[in-house]
Amino acid sequence: MKFAFWGISDFYHYCDFDRILTWVKCYPKELREIVEDIPTYDYLILGRTEKAKNSHPIEWIETEKITNHIFSLELGKEVDITAGSCAFSHGSAKFINRYSKAMMTDAEWAMITWRMAKKQLDFRAVEGLEYHEDINGLNWNVSESDKWFNRLKLSLIISETAREIGKG
């Protein structure tokens, strides 16, 4: 986030790099539309359509269901927080930069914006955040149990952040 403040911008789009590669390759028109719409939001959670969610490995799908459910319970509306993409205003970025300390930012940045900055969170499901093994897959061998265990650990970290950030 500190890097973003090196330039001068009123709005930002955060996205995992492999996700940008997929988006540019498969859905460039959708990506352009998203970027053009960013200035209309304080904070936009960019999640996946059902089709895009279902393109992921089963261990991602099943563990992210839990994470997304916990986050959605905290927020009071259903969203996909685990897709690795969001967009936000400079005002939201200032709060995020000041208070962000978590290892995983998926839920943290949204909760800082909503609970601490008292700004609106919006959600949009997109196709461009789908999974392609050749772009988004691991480039090393991992056992099946390790794949599940690692995704479960991520789920716990993101879920704890969703429940704790900005409360009390």
CSV table of N, CA, C and O in Angstrom, one decimal, residues 16-87:
chain,number,residue,atom,x,y,z
A,16,ASP,N,-4.1,-9.7,-7.4
A,16,ASP,CA,-2.9,-10.6,-7.5
A,16,ASP,C,-2.4,-10.6,-8.9
A,16,ASP,O,-3.3,-10.7,-9.9
A,17,PHE,N,-1.1,-10.6,-9.1
A,17,PHE,CA,-0.6,-10.5,-10.5
A,17,PHE,C,-1.0,-11.6,-11.4
A,17,PHE,O,-1.4,-11.4,-12.6
A,18,ASP,N,-1.1,-12.9,-10.9
A,18,ASP,CA,-1.5,-14.0,-11.8
A,18,ASP,C,-3.0,-13.8,-12.2
A,18,ASP,O,-3.4,-14.2,-13.3
A,19,ARG,N,-3.8,-13.1,-11.3
A,19,ARG,CA,-5.2,-12.8,-11.7
A,19,ARG,C,-5.3,-11.8,-12.8
A,19,ARG,O,-6.1,-11.9,-13.7
A,20,ILE,N,-4.4,-10.8,-12.8
A,20,ILE,CA,-4.4,-9.8,-13.8
A,20,ILE,C,-4.0,-10.5,-15.2
A,20,ILE,O,-4.6,-10.2,-16.2
A,21,LEU,N,-3.1,-11.4,-15.1
A,21,LEU,CA,-2.7,-12.1,-16.3
A,21,LEU,C,-3.9,-12.9,-16.9
A,21,LEU,O,-4.1,-12.8,-18.2
A,22,THR,N,-4.6,-13.5,-16.1
A,22,THR,CA,-5.8,-14.3,-16.5
A,22,THR,C,-6.8,-13.3,-17.1
A,22,THR,O,-7.4,-13.6,-18.2
A,23,TRP,N,-7.1,-12.2,-16.4
A,23,TRP,CA,-8.1,-11.3,-16.8
A,23,TRP,C,-7.7,-10.7,-18.2
A,23,TRP,O,-8.6,-10.6,-19.1
A,24,VAL,N,-6.5,-10.3,-18.3
A,24,VAL,CA,-6.0,-9.6,-19.6
A,24,VAL,C,-6.1,-10.6,-20.7
A,24,VAL,O,-6.6,-10.3,-21.8
A,25,LYS,N,-5.8,-11.9,-20.5
A,25,LYS,CA,-5.8,-12.9,-21.5
A,25,LYS,C,-7.2,-13.3,-21.9
A,25,LYS,O,-7.5,-13.5,-23.1
A,26,CYS,N,-8.1,-13.4,-21.0
A,26,CYS,CA,-9.4,-14.0,-21.2
A,26,CYS,C,-10.6,-13.1,-21.3
A,26,CYS,O,-11.5,-13.3,-22.0
A,27,TYR,N,-10.5,-12.0,-20.5
A,27,TYR,CA,-11.6,-11.1,-20.4
A,27,TYR,C,-11.2,-9.6,-20.4
A,27,TYR,O,-11.5,-8.8,-19.5
A,28,PRO,N,-10.4,-9.2,-21.4
A,28,PRO,CA,-9.9,-7.8,-21.4
A,28,PRO,C,-11.0,-6.7,-21.4
A,28,PRO,O,-10.8,-5.7,-20.7
A,29,LYS,N,-12.1,-7.0,-22.1
A,29,LYS,CA,-13.1,-6.0,-22.1
A,29,LYS,C,-13.7,-5.8,-20.7
A,29,LYS,O,-14.0,-4.7,-20.3
A,30,GLU,N,-14.0,-6.9,-20.0
A,30,GLU,CA,-14.5,-6.8,-18.6
A,30,GLU,C,-13.5,-6.1,-17.7
A,30,GLU,O,-14.0,-5.2,-16.9
A,31,LEU,N,-12.2,-6.3,-17.9
A,31,LEU,CA,-11.3,-5.6,-17.0
A,31,LEU,C,-11.3,-4.1,-17.3
A,31,LEU,O,-11.3,-3.3,-16.4
A,32,ARG,N,-11.4,-3.7,-18.6
A,32,ARG,CA,-11.5,-2.3,-18.9
A,32,ARG,C,-12.7,-1.6,-18.3
A,32,ARG,O,-12.7,-0.5,-17.8
A,33,GLU,N,-13.9,-2.4,-18.4
A,33,GLU,CA,-15.1,-1.9,-17.8
A,33,GLU,C,-15.0,-1.7,-16.3
A,33,GLU,O,-15.4,-0.7,-15.7
A,34,ILE,N,-14.3,-2.6,-15.6
A,34,ILE,CA,-14.1,-2.5,-14.2
A,34,ILE,C,-13.3,-1.3,-13.8
A,34,ILE,O,-13.6,-0.5,-13.0
A,35,VAL,N,-12.2,-1.2,-14.5
A,35,VAL,CA,-11.3,0.0,-14.3
A,35,VAL,C,-12.0,1.3,-14.5
A,35,VAL,O,-11.8,2.2,-13.7
A,36,GLU,N,-12.8,1.4,-15.5
A,36,GLU,CA,-13.5,2.6,-15.8
A,36,GLU,C,-14.6,2.9,-14.7
A,36,GLU,O,-14.8,4.1,-14.4
A,37,ASP,N,-15.1,1.9,-14.0
A,37,ASP,CA,-16.1,2.1,-13.0
A,37,ASP,C,-15.5,2.3,-11.6
A,37,ASP,O,-16.2,2.7,-10.7
A,38,ILE,N,-14.3,2.1,-11.4
A,38,ILE,CA,-13.6,2.2,-10.1
A,38,ILE,C,-13.9,3.5,-9.4
A,38,ILE,O,-14.3,3.6,-8.2
A,39,PRO,N,-13.9,4.7,-10.1
A,39,PRO,CA,-14.1,5.9,-9.4
A,39,PRO,C,-15.6,6.1,-8.8
A,39,PRO,O,-15.8,7.1,-8.1
A,40,THR,N,-16.4,5.2,-9.1
A,40,THR,CA,-17.8,5.3,-8.5
A,40,THR,C,-17.9,4.6,-7.1
A,40,THR,O,-19.0,4.6,-6.6
A,41,TYR,N,-16.8,4.1,-6.6
A,41,TYR,CA,-16.9,3.3,-5.4
A,41,TYR,C,-15.9,3.8,-4.3
A,41,TYR,O,-14.8,4.2,-4.7
A,42,ASP,N,-16.2,3.7,-3.0
A,42,ASP,CA,-15.3,3.9,-1.9
A,42,ASP,C,-14.4,2.6,-1.8
A,42,ASP,O,-13.2,2.7,-1.7
A,43,TYR,N,-15.1,1.5,-1.9
A,43,TYR,CA,-14.4,0.2,-1.8
A,43,TYR,C,-15.2,-0.8,-2.6
A,43,TYR,O,-16.4,-1.0,-2.2
A,44,LEU,N,-14.6,-1.5,-3.6
A,44,LEU,CA,-15.3,-2.5,-4.4
A,44,LEU,C,-14.6,-3.8,-4.2
A,44,LEU,O,-13.4,-3.9,-4.6
A,45,ILE,N,-15.3,-4.8,-3.6
A,45,ILE,CA,-14.8,-6.1,-3.6
A,45,ILE,C,-15.1,-6.8,-4.9
A,45,ILE,O,-16.2,-6.8,-5.4
A,46,LEU,N,-14.0,-7.2,-5.6
A,46,LEU,CA,-14.2,-7.9,-6.8
A,46,LEU,C,-14.1,-9.4,-6.6
A,46,LEU,O,-13.1,-9.9,-6.2
A,47,GLY,N,-15.2,-10.1,-6.8
A,47,GLY,CA,-15.3,-11.5,-6.6
A,47,GLY,C,-15.6,-12.2,-7.9
A,47,GLY,O,-15.6,-11.6,-8.9
A,48,ARG,N,-15.9,-13.5,-7.7
A,48,ARG,CA,-16.1,-14.3,-8.9
A,48,ARG,C,-17.6,-14.7,-9.1
A,48,ARG,O,-18.3,-14.9,-8.2
A,49,THR,N,-17.9,-14.9,-10.4
A,49,THR,CA,-19.2,-15.5,-10.7
A,49,THR,C,-19.1,-16.9,-10.3
A,49,THR,O,-18.0,-17.5,-10.0
A,50,GLU,N,-20.3,-17.6,-10.3
A,50,GLU,CA,-20.2,-19.1,-10.0
A,50,GLU,C,-19.4,-19.8,-11.0
A,50,GLU,O,-18.6,-20.7,-10.6
A,51,LYS,N,-19.5,-19.5,-12.2
A,51,LYS,CA,-18.6,-20.1,-13.2
A,51,LYS,C,-17.1,-19.9,-12.9
A,51,LYS,O,-16.4,-20.9,-13.0
A,52,ALA,N,-16.7,-18.7,-12.6
A,52,ALA,CA,-15.3,-18.4,-12.3
A,52,ALA,C,-14.9,-19.2,-11.0
A,52,ALA,O,-13.8,-19.7,-10.9
A,53,LYS,N,-15.8,-19.2,-10.0
A,53,LYS,CA,-15.4,-19.9,-8.7
A,53,LYS,C,-15.2,-21.4,-9.0
A,53,LYS,O,-14.3,-22.0,-8.5
A,54,ASN,N,-16.1,-21.9,-9.8
A,54,ASN,CA,-16.0,-23.4,-10.1
A,54,ASN,C,-14.9,-23.8,-11.0
A,54,ASN,O,-14.7,-25.0,-11.2
A,55,SER,N,-14.1,-22.8,-11.5
A,55,SER,CA,-13.0,-23.2,-12.3
A,55,SER,C,-11.7,-23.5,-11.4
A,55,SER,O,-10.7,-23.9,-12.0
A,56,HIS,N,-11.8,-23.2,-10.2
A,56,HIS,CA,-10.7,-23.4,-9.2
A,56,HIS,C,-10.6,-24.9,-8.7
A,56,HIS,O,-11.6,-25.6,-8.8
A,57,PRO,N,-9.4,-25.2,-8.2
A,57,PRO,CA,-9.3,-26.6,-7.6
A,57,PRO,C,-10.3,-26.8,-6.5
A,57,PRO,O,-10.6,-25.8,-5.8
A,58,ILE,N,-10.7,-28.0,-6.3
A,58,ILE,CA,-11.7,-28.3,-5.3
A,58,ILE,C,-11.3,-27.9,-3.9
A,58,ILE,O,-12.2,-27.4,-3.1
A,59,GLU,N,-10.0,-28.0,-3.5
A,59,GLU,CA,-9.6,-27.5,-2.2
A,59,GLU,C,-9.7,-26.0,-2.0
A,59,GLU,O,-10.0,-25.5,-0.9
A,60,TRP,N,-9.6,-25.2,-3.1
A,60,TRP,CA,-9.9,-23.8,-3.0
A,60,TRP,C,-11.4,-23.6,-2.9
A,60,TRP,O,-11.8,-22.8,-2.1
A,61,ILE,N,-12.2,-24.2,-3.7
A,61,ILE,CA,-13.6,-24.0,-3.7
A,61,ILE,C,-14.2,-24.3,-2.3
A,61,ILE,O,-14.9,-23.5,-1.8
A,62,GLU,N,-13.9,-25.4,-1.8
A,62,GLU,CA,-14.5,-25.8,-0.5
A,62,GLU,C,-14.0,-25.0,0.7
A,62,GLU,O,-14.8,-24.6,1.5
A,63,THR,N,-12.7,-24.7,0.8
A,63,THR,CA,-12.3,-23.8,1.9
A,63,THR,C,-12.7,-22.4,1.8
A,63,THR,O,-13.0,-21.7,2.8
A,64,GLU,N,-12.7,-21.9,0.5
A,64,GLU,CA,-13.2,-20.5,0.3
A,64,GLU,C,-14.7,-20.3,0.6
A,64,GLU,O,-15.1,-19.2,1.0
A,65,LYS,N,-15.4,-21.4,0.5
A,65,LYS,CA,-16.9,-21.3,0.8
A,65,LYS,C,-17.0,-20.9,2.3
A,65,LYS,O,-17.8,-20.0,2.7
A,66,ILE,N,-16.2,-21.5,3.1
A,66,ILE,CA,-16.2,-21.2,4.6
A,66,ILE,C,-15.7,-19.7,4.8
A,66,ILE,O,-16.4,-19.0,5.5
A,67,THR,N,-14.6,-19.3,4.3
A,67,THR,CA,-14.1,-18.0,4.4
A,67,THR,C,-15.1,-16.9,4.0
A,67,THR,O,-15.4,-16.0,4.7
A,68,ASN,N,-15.6,-17.2,2.8
A,68,ASN,CA,-16.6,-16.2,2.3
A,68,ASN,C,-17.9,-16.1,3.1
A,68,ASN,O,-18.5,-15.1,3.3
A,69,HIS,N,-18.3,-17.3,3.7
A,69,HIS,CA,-19.5,-17.3,4.5
A,69,HIS,C,-19.2,-16.5,5.8
A,69,HIS,O,-20.1,-15.7,6.2
A,70,ILE,N,-18.1,-16.7,6.4
A,70,ILE,CA,-17.8,-16.0,7.7
A,70,ILE,C,-17.7,-14.5,7.4
A,70,ILE,O,-18.3,-13.7,8.1
A,71,PHE,N,-17.0,-14.1,6.3
A,71,PHE,CA,-16.9,-12.7,6.0
A,71,PHE,C,-18.3,-12.1,5.7
A,71,PHE,O,-18.7,-11.0,6.2
A,72,SER,N,-19.1,-12.8,5.0
A,72,SER,CA,-20.5,-12.4,4.6
A,72,SER,C,-21.4,-12.2,5.9
A,72,SER,O,-22.2,-11.3,5.9
A,73,LEU,N,-21.2,-13.1,6.8
A,73,LEU,CA,-21.9,-13.0,8.1
A,73,LEU,C,-21.5,-11.7,8.8
A,73,LEU,O,-22.4,-11.0,9.3
A,74,GLU,N,-20.2,-11.4,8.8
A,74,GLU,CA,-19.8,-10.2,9.5
A,74,GLU,C,-20.3,-8.9,8.7
A,74,GLU,O,-20.6,-8.0,9.4
A,75,LEU,N,-20.3,-9.0,7.4
A,75,LEU,CA,-20.7,-7.8,6.6
A,75,LEU,C,-22.2,-7.7,6.6
A,75,LEU,O,-22.7,-6.6,6.4
A,76,GLY,N,-22.9,-8.8,6.6
A,76,GLY,CA,-24.4,-8.7,6.5
A,76,GLY,C,-24.9,-8.8,5.1
A,76,GLY,O,-26.1,-8.6,4.8
A,77,LYS,N,-24.0,-9.2,4.2
A,77,LYS,CA,-24.4,-9.5,2.8
A,77,LYS,C,-23.4,-10.4,2.2
A,77,LYS,O,-22.3,-10.4,2.6
A,78,GLU,N,-23.9,-11.2,1.2
A,78,GLU,CA,-23.1,-12.2,0.6
A,78,GLU,C,-22.1,-11.7,-0.4
A,78,GLU,O,-22.5,-11.0,-1.3
A,79,VAL,N,-20.8,-12.0,-0.2
A,79,VAL,CA,-19.8,-11.6,-1.1
A,79,VAL,C,-18.7,-12.7,-1.2
A,79,VAL,O,-18.6,-13.6,-0.4
A,80,ASP,N,-17.9,-12.6,-2.2
A,80,ASP,CA,-16.7,-13.5,-2.4
A,80,ASP,C,-15.5,-12.6,-2.1
A,80,ASP,O,-15.1,-11.8,-3.0
A,81,ILE,N,-15.0,-12.7,-0.9
A,81,ILE,CA,-13.8,-11.9,-0.5
A,81,ILE,C,-12.5,-12.5,-0.9
A,81,ILE,O,-11.4,-11.9,-0.8
A,82,THR,N,-12.5,-13.8,-1.3
A,82,THR,CA,-11.2,-14.5,-1.5
A,82,THR,C,-10.6,-14.6,-2.9
A,82,THR,O,-9.7,-15.3,-3.2
A,83,ALA,N,-11.1,-13.7,-3.7
A,83,ALA,CA,-10.7,-13.7,-5.1
A,83,ALA,C,-9.4,-13.0,-5.4
A,83,ALA,O,-8.8,-13.1,-6.5
A,84,GLY,N,-8.9,-12.2,-4.5
A,84,GLY,CA,-7.6,-11.5,-4.6
A,84,GLY,C,-7.7,-10.3,-5.5
A,84,GLY,O,-6.7,-9.9,-6.1
A,85,SER,N,-8.8,-9.5,-5.4
A,85,SER,CA,-9.0,-8.3,-6.1
A,85,SER,C,-10.0,-7.4,-5.5
A,85,SER,O,-11.0,-7.8,-5.0
A,86,CYS,N,-9.6,-6.1,-5.5
A,86,CYS,CA,-10.5,-5.0,-4.9
A,86,CYS,C,-10.1,-3.7,-5.5
A,86,CYS,O,-9.0,-3.6,-6.1
A,87,ALA,N,-11.0,-2.7,-5.4
A,87,ALA,CA,-10.7,-1.4,-5.9
A,87,ALA,C,-11.1,-0.4,-4.8
A,87,ALA,O,-12.1,-0.7,-4.1
